[in-house]
PDB file of C-alpha atoms in Angstrom:
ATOM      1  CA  UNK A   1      50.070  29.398  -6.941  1.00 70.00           C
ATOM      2  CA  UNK A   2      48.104  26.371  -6.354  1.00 79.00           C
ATOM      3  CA  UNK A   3      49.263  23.275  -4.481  1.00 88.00           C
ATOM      4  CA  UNK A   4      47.744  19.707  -3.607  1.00 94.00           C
ATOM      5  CA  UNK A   5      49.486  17.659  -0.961  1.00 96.00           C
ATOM      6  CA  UNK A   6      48.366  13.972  -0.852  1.00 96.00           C
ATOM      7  CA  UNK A   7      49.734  13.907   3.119  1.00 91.00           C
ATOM      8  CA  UNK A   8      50.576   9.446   2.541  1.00 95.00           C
ATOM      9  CA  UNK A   9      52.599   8.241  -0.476  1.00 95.00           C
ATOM     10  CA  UNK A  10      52.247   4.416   0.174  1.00 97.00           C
ATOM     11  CA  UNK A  11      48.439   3.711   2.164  1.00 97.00           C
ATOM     12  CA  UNK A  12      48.487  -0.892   2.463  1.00 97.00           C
ATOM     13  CA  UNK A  13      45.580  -1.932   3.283  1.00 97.00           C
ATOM     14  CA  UNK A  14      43.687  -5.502   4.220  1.00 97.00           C
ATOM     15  CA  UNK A  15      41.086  -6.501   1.510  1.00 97.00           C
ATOM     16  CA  UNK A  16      37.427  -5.364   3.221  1.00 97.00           C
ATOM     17  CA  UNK A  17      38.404  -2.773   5.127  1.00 98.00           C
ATOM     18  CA  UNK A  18      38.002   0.694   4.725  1.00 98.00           C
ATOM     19  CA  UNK A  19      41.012   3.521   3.496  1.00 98.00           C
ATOM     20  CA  UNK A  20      40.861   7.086   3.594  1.00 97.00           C
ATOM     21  CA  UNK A  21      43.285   8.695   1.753  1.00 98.00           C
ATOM     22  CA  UNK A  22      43.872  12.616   2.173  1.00 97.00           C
ATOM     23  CA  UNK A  23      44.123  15.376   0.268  1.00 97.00           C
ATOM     24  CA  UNK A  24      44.603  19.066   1.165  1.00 96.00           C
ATOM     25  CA  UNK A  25      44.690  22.272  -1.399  1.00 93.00           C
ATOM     26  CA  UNK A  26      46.158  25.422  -1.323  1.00 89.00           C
ATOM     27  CA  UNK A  27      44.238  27.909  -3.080  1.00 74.00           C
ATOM     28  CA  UNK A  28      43.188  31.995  -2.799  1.00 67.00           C
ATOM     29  CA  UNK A  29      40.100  31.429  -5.221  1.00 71.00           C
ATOM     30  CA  UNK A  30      37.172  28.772  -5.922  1.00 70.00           C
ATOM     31  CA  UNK A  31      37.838  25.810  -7.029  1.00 79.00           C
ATOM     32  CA  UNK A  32      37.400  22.273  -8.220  1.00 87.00           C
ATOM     33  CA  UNK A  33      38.524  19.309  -7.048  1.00 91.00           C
ATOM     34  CA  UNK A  34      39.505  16.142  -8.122  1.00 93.00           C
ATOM     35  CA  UNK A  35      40.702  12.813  -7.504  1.00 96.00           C
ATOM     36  CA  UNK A  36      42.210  10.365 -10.531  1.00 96.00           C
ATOM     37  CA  UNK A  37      43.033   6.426 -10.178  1.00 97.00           C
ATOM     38  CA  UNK A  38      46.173   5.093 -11.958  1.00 95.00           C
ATOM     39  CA  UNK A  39      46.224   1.243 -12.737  1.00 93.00           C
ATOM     40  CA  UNK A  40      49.680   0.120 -13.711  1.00 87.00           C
ATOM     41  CA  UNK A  41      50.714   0.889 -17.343  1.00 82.00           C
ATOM     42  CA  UNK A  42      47.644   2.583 -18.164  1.00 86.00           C
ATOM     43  CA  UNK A  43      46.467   6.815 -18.013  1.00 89.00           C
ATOM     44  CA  UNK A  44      44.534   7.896 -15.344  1.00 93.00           C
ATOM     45  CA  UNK A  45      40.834   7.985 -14.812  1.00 93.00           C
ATOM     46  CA  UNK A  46      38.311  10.060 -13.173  1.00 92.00           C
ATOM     47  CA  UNK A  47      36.793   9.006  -9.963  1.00 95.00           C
ATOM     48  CA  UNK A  48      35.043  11.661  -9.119  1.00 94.00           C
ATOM     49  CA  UNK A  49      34.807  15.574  -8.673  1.00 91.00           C
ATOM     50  CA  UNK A  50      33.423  18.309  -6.913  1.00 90.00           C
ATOM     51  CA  UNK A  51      32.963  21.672  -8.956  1.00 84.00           C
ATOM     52  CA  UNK A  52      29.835  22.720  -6.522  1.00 83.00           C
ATOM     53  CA  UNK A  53      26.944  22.233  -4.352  1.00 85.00           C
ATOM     54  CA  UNK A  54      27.123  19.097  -2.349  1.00 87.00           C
ATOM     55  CA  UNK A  55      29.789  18.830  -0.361  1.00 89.00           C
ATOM     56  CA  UNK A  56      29.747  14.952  -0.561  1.00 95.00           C
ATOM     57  CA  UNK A  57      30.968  13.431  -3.943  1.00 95.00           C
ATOM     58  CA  UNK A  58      30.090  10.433  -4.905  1.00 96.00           C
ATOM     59  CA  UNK A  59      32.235   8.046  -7.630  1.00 94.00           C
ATOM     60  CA  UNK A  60      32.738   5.207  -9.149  1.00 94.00           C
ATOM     61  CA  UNK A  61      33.636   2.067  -8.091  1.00 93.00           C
ATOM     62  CA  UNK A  62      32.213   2.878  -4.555  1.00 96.00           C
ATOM     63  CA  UNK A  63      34.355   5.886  -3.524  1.00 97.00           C
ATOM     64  CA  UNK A  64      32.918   9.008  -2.047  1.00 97.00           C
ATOM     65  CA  UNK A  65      34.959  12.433  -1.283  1.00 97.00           C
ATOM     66  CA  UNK A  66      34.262  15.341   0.861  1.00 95.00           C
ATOM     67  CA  UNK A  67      34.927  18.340   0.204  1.00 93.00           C
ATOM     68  CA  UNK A  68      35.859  20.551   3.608  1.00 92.00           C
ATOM     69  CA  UNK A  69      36.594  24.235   2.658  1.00 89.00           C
ATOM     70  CA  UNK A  70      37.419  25.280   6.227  1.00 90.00           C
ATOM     71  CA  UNK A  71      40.378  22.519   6.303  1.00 91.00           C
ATOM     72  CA  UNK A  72      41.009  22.793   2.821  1.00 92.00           C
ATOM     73  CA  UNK A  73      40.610  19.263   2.385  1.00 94.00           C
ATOM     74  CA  UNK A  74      39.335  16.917  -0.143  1.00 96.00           C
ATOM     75  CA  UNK A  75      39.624  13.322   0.911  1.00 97.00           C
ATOM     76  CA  UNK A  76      39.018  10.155  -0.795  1.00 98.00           C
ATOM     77  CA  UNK A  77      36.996   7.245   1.108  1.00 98.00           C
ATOM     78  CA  UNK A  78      35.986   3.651   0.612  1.00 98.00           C
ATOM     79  CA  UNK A  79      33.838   1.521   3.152  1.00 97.00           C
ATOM     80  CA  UNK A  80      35.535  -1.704   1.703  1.00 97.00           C
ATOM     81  CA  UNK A  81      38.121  -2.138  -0.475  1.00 97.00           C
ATOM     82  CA  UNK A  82      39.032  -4.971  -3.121  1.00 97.00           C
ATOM     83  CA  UNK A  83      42.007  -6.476  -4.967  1.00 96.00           C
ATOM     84  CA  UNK A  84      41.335  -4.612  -7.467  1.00 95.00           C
ATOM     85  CA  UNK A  85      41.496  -0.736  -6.219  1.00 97.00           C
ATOM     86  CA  UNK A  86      45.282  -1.728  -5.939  1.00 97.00           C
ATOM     87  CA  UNK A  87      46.581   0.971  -7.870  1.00 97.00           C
ATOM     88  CA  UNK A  88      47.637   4.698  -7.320  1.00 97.00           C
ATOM     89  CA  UNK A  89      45.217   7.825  -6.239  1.00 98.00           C
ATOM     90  CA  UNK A  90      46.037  11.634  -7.705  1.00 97.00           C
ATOM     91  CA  UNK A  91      43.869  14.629  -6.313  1.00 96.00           C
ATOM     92  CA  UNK A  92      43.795  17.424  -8.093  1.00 93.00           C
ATOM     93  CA  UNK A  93      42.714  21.222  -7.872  1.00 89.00           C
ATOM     94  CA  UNK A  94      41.885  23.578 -11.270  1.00 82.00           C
ATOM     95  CA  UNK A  95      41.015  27.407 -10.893  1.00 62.00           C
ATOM     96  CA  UNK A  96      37.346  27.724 -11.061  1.00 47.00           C
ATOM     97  CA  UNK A  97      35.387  30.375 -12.996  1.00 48.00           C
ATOM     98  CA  UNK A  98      35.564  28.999 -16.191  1.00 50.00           C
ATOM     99  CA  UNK A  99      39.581  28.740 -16.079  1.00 51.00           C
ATOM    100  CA  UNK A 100      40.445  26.091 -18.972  1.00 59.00           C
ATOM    101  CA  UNK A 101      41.572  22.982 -18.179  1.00 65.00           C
ATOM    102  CA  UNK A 102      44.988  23.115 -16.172  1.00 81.00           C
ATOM    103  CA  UNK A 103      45.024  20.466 -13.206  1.00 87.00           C
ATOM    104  CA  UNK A 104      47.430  20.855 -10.460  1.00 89.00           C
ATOM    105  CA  UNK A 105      48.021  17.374  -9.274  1.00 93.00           C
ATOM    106  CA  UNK A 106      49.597  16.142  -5.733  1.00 95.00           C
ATOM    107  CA  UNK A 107      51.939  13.435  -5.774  1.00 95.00           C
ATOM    108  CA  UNK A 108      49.904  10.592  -5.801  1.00 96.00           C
ATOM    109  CA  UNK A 109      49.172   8.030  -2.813  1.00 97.00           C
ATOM    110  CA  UNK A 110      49.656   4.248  -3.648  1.00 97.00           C
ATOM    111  CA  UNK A 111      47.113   1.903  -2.226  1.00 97.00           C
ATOM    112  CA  UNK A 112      48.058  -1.470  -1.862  1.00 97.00           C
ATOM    113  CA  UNK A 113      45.217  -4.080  -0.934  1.00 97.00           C
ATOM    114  CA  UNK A 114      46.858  -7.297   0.477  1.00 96.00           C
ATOM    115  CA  UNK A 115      44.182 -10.453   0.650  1.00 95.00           C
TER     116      UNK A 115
ATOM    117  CA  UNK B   1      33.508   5.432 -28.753  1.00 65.00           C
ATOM    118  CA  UNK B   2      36.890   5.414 -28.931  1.00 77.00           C
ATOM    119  CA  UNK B   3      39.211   6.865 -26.285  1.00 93.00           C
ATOM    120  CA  UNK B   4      41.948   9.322 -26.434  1.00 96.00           C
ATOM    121  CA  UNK B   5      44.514   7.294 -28.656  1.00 97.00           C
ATOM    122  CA  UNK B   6      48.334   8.084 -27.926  1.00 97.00           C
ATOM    123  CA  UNK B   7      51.183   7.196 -30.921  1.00 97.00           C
ATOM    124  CA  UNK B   8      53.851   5.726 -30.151  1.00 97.00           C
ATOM    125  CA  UNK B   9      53.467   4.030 -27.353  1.00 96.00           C
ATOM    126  CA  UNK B  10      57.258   3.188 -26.455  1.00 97.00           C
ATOM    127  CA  UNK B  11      60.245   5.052 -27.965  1.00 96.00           C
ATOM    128  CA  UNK B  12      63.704   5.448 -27.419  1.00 98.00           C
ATOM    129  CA  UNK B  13      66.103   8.295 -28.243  1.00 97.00           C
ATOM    130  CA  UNK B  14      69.254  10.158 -27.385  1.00 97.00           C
ATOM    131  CA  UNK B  15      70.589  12.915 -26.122  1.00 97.00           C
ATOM    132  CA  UNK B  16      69.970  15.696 -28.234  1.00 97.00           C
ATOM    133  CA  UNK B  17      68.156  14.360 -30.955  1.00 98.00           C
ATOM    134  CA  UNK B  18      63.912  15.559 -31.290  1.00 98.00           C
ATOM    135  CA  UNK B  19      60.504  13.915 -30.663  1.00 98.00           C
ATOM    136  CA  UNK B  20      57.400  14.175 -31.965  1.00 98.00           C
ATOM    137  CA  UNK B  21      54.717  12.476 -29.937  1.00 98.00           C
ATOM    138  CA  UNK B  22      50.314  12.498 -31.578  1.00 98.00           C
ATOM    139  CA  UNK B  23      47.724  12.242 -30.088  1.00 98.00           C
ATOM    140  CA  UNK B  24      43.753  11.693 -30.907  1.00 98.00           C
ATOM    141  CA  UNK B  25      41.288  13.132 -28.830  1.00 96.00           C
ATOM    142  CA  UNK B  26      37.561  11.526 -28.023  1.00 95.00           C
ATOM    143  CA  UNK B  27      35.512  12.319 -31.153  1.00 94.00           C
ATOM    144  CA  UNK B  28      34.165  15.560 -30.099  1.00 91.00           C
ATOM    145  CA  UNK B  29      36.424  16.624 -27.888  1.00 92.00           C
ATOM    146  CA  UNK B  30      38.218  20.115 -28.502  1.00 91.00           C
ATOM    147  CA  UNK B  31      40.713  20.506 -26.009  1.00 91.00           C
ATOM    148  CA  UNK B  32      43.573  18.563 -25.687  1.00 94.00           C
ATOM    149  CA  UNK B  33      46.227  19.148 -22.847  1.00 94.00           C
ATOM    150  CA  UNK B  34      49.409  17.614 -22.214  1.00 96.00           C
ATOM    151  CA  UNK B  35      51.292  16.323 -18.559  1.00 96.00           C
ATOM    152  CA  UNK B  36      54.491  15.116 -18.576  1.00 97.00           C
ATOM    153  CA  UNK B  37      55.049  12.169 -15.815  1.00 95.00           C
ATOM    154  CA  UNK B  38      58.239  11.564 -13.609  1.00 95.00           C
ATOM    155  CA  UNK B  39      58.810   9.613 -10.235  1.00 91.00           C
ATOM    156  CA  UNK B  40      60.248  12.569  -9.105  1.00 89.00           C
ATOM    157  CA  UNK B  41      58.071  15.341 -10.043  1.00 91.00           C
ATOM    158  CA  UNK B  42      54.594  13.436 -10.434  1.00 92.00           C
ATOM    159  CA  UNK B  43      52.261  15.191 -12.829  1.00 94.00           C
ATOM    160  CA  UNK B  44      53.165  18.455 -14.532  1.00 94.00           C
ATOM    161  CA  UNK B  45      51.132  20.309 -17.078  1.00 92.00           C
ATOM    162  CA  UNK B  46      52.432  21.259 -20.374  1.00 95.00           C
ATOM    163  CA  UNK B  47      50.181  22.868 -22.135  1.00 92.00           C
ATOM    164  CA  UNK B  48      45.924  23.572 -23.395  1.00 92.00           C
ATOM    165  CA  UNK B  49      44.960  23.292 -26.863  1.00 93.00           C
ATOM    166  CA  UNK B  50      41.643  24.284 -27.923  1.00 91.00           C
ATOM    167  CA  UNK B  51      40.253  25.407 -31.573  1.00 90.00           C
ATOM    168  CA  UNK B  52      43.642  25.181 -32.692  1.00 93.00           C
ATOM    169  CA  UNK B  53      44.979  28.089 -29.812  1.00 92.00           C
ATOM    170  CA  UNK B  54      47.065  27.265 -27.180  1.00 92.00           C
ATOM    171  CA  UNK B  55      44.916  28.480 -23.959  1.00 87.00           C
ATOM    172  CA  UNK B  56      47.147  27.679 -21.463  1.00 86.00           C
ATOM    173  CA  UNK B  57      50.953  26.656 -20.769  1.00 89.00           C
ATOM    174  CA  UNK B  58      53.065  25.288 -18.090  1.00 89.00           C
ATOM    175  CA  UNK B  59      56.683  26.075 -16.886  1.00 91.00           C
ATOM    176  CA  UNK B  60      58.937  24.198 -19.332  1.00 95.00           C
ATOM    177  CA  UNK B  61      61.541  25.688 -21.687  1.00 96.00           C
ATOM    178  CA  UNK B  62      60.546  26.166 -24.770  1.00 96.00           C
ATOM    179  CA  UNK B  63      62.347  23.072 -26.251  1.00 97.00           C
ATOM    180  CA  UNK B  64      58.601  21.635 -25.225  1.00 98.00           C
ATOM    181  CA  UNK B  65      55.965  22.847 -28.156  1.00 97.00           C
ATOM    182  CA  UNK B  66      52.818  21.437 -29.498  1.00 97.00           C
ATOM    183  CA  UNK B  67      49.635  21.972 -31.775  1.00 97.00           C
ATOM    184  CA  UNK B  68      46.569  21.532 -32.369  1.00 97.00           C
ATOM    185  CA  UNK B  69      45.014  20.669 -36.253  1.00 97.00           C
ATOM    186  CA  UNK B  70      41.518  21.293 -37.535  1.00 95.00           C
ATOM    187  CA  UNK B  71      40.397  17.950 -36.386  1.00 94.00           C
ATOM    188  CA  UNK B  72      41.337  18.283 -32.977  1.00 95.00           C
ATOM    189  CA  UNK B  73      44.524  15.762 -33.070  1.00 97.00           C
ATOM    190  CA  UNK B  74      47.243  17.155 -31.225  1.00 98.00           C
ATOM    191  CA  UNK B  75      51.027  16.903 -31.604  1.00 98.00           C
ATOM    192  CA  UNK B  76      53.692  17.898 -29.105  1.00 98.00           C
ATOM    193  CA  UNK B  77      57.654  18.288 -30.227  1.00 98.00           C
ATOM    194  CA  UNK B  78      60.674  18.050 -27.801  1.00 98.00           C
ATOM    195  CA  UNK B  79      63.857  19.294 -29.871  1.00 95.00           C
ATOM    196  CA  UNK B  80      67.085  18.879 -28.192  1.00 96.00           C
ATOM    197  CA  UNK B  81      66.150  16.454 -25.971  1.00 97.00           C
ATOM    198  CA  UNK B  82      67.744  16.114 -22.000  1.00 97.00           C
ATOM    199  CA  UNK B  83      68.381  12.833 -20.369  1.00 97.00           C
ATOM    200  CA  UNK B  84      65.727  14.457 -17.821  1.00 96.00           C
ATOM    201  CA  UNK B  85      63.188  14.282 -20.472  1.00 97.00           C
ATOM    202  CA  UNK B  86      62.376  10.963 -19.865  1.00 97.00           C
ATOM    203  CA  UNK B  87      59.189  10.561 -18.545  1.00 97.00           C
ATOM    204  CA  UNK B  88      55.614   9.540 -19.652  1.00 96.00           C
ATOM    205  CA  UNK B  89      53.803  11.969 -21.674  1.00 97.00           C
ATOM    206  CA  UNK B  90      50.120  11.770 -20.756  1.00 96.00           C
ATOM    207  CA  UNK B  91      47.926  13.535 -23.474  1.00 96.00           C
ATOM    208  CA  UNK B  92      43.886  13.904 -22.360  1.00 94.00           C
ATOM    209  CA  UNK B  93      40.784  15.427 -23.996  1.00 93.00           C
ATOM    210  CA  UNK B  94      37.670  17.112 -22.655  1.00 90.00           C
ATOM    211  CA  UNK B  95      34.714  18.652 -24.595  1.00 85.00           C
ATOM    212  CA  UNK B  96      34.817  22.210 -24.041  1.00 74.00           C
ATOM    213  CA  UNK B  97      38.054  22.440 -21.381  1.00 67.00           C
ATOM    214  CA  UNK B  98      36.491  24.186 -18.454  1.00 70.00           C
ATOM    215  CA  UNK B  99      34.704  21.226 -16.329  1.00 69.00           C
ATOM    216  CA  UNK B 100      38.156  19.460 -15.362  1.00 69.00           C
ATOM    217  CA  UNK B 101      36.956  16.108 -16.296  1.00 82.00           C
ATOM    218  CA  UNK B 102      39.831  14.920 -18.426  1.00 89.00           C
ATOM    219  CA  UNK B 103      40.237  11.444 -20.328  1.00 92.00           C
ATOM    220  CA  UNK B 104      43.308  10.702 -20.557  1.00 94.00           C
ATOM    221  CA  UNK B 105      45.267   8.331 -22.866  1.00 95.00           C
ATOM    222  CA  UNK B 106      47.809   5.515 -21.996  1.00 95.00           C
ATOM    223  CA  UNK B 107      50.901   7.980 -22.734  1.00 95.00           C
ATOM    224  CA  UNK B 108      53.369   7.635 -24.614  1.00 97.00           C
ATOM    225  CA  UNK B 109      57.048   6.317 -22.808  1.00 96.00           C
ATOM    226  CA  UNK B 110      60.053   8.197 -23.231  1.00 98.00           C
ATOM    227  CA  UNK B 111      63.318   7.196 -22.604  1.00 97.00           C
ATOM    228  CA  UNK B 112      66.598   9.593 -23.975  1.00 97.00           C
ATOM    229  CA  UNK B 113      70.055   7.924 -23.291  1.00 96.00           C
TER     230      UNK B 113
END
């Protein structure tokens, strides 16, 4: 069975400086990977995803992922963060070749940007 | 165009009684899958709807069922429900199901005492 393990739960940060926050996957086939942002009281959103090709993902609001398949490792980065990209981070894994849409979610990292 | 739409929003039951929780996808949209959300177990799929046929299904009892009409709106039904049911109930859509770029609506909250 799949399994995503989002290694920090709580990642504070200073406003303007950069976060990584880290993923790894467990998985015996292809796959695609995700990451999700959750603002408070609200569903989640895509940031970004890497079905194949380019290793390095690029999102929205300024985050970027790579995708490592030797460390089994998808993390999320952001140069410099705001105020606003307080809020919490899911990666996720599906099975690729065409499986329909079942996401395996970690357990979520909340980033915190303090002024 | 108008996002994946979630009804109700709040709701309150108890232990034992059912729930019956819509939701309406992005025009367009023909799959419809459903997480459940708990501080304890984070994200957990339920189940895939597409065309009407349940694809794909998760690891709850079957107390948890749901379905999908002609138009695409889906509907998911908890009978007996468990003070561990509470949770958020995320429903999302995605055109065709297979490129794992869901949109997701605000959920609908839970809570059985």
């Amino acid at each position: 069975a799949q399994s995503v393990t989002q290694l920090d739960s709580q990642v504070p940060v200073f406003e303007e400086a950069p976060v990584e926050l880290r993923c790894n996957y467990s998985s015996s086939v292809s796959v695609y990977l995700f990451w999700y942002v959750q603002y408070p009281n609200q569903g989640l959103q895509l940031l970004l995803k890497y079905l194949s090709g380019s290793t390095l993902v690029k999102g929205i609001n300024g985050f970027e992922a790579e995708f490592n398949k030797s460390q089994t490792s998808f993390h999320l980065r952001k140069p410099s963060v705001h105020i606003s990209d307080t809020a919490e981070y899911f990666c996720a894994v599906s099975e690729g070749q065409g499986g329909s849409e079942k996401l395996v979610f970690g357990k979520g990292t909340k980033l915190t940007v303090n002024p | 165009k108008a996002g994946v739409t979630q009804t109700p929003r709040y709701l309150i039951k108890t232990r034992g009684q059912q729930v019956t929780l819509s939701c309406s996808p992005i025009s367009g949209h023909r799959s419809v899958s459903w997480y459940q959300q708990t501080p304890g177990q984070g994200l957990q799929f339920l189940f895939e709807y597409f065309s009407e046929t349940q694809r794909n299904k998760g690891n709850f009892p079957g107390r948890f069922s749901g379905r999908q009409f002609s138009n695409s709106r889906s509907e998911m039904n908890v009978s007996t429900l468990e003070l561990g049911d509470s949770a958020l109930y995320l429903c999302a859509s995605s055109f065709d199901g297979f490129t794992g770029e869901l949109f997701f609506g605000e959920g609908s909250r839970l809570t059985v005492l």
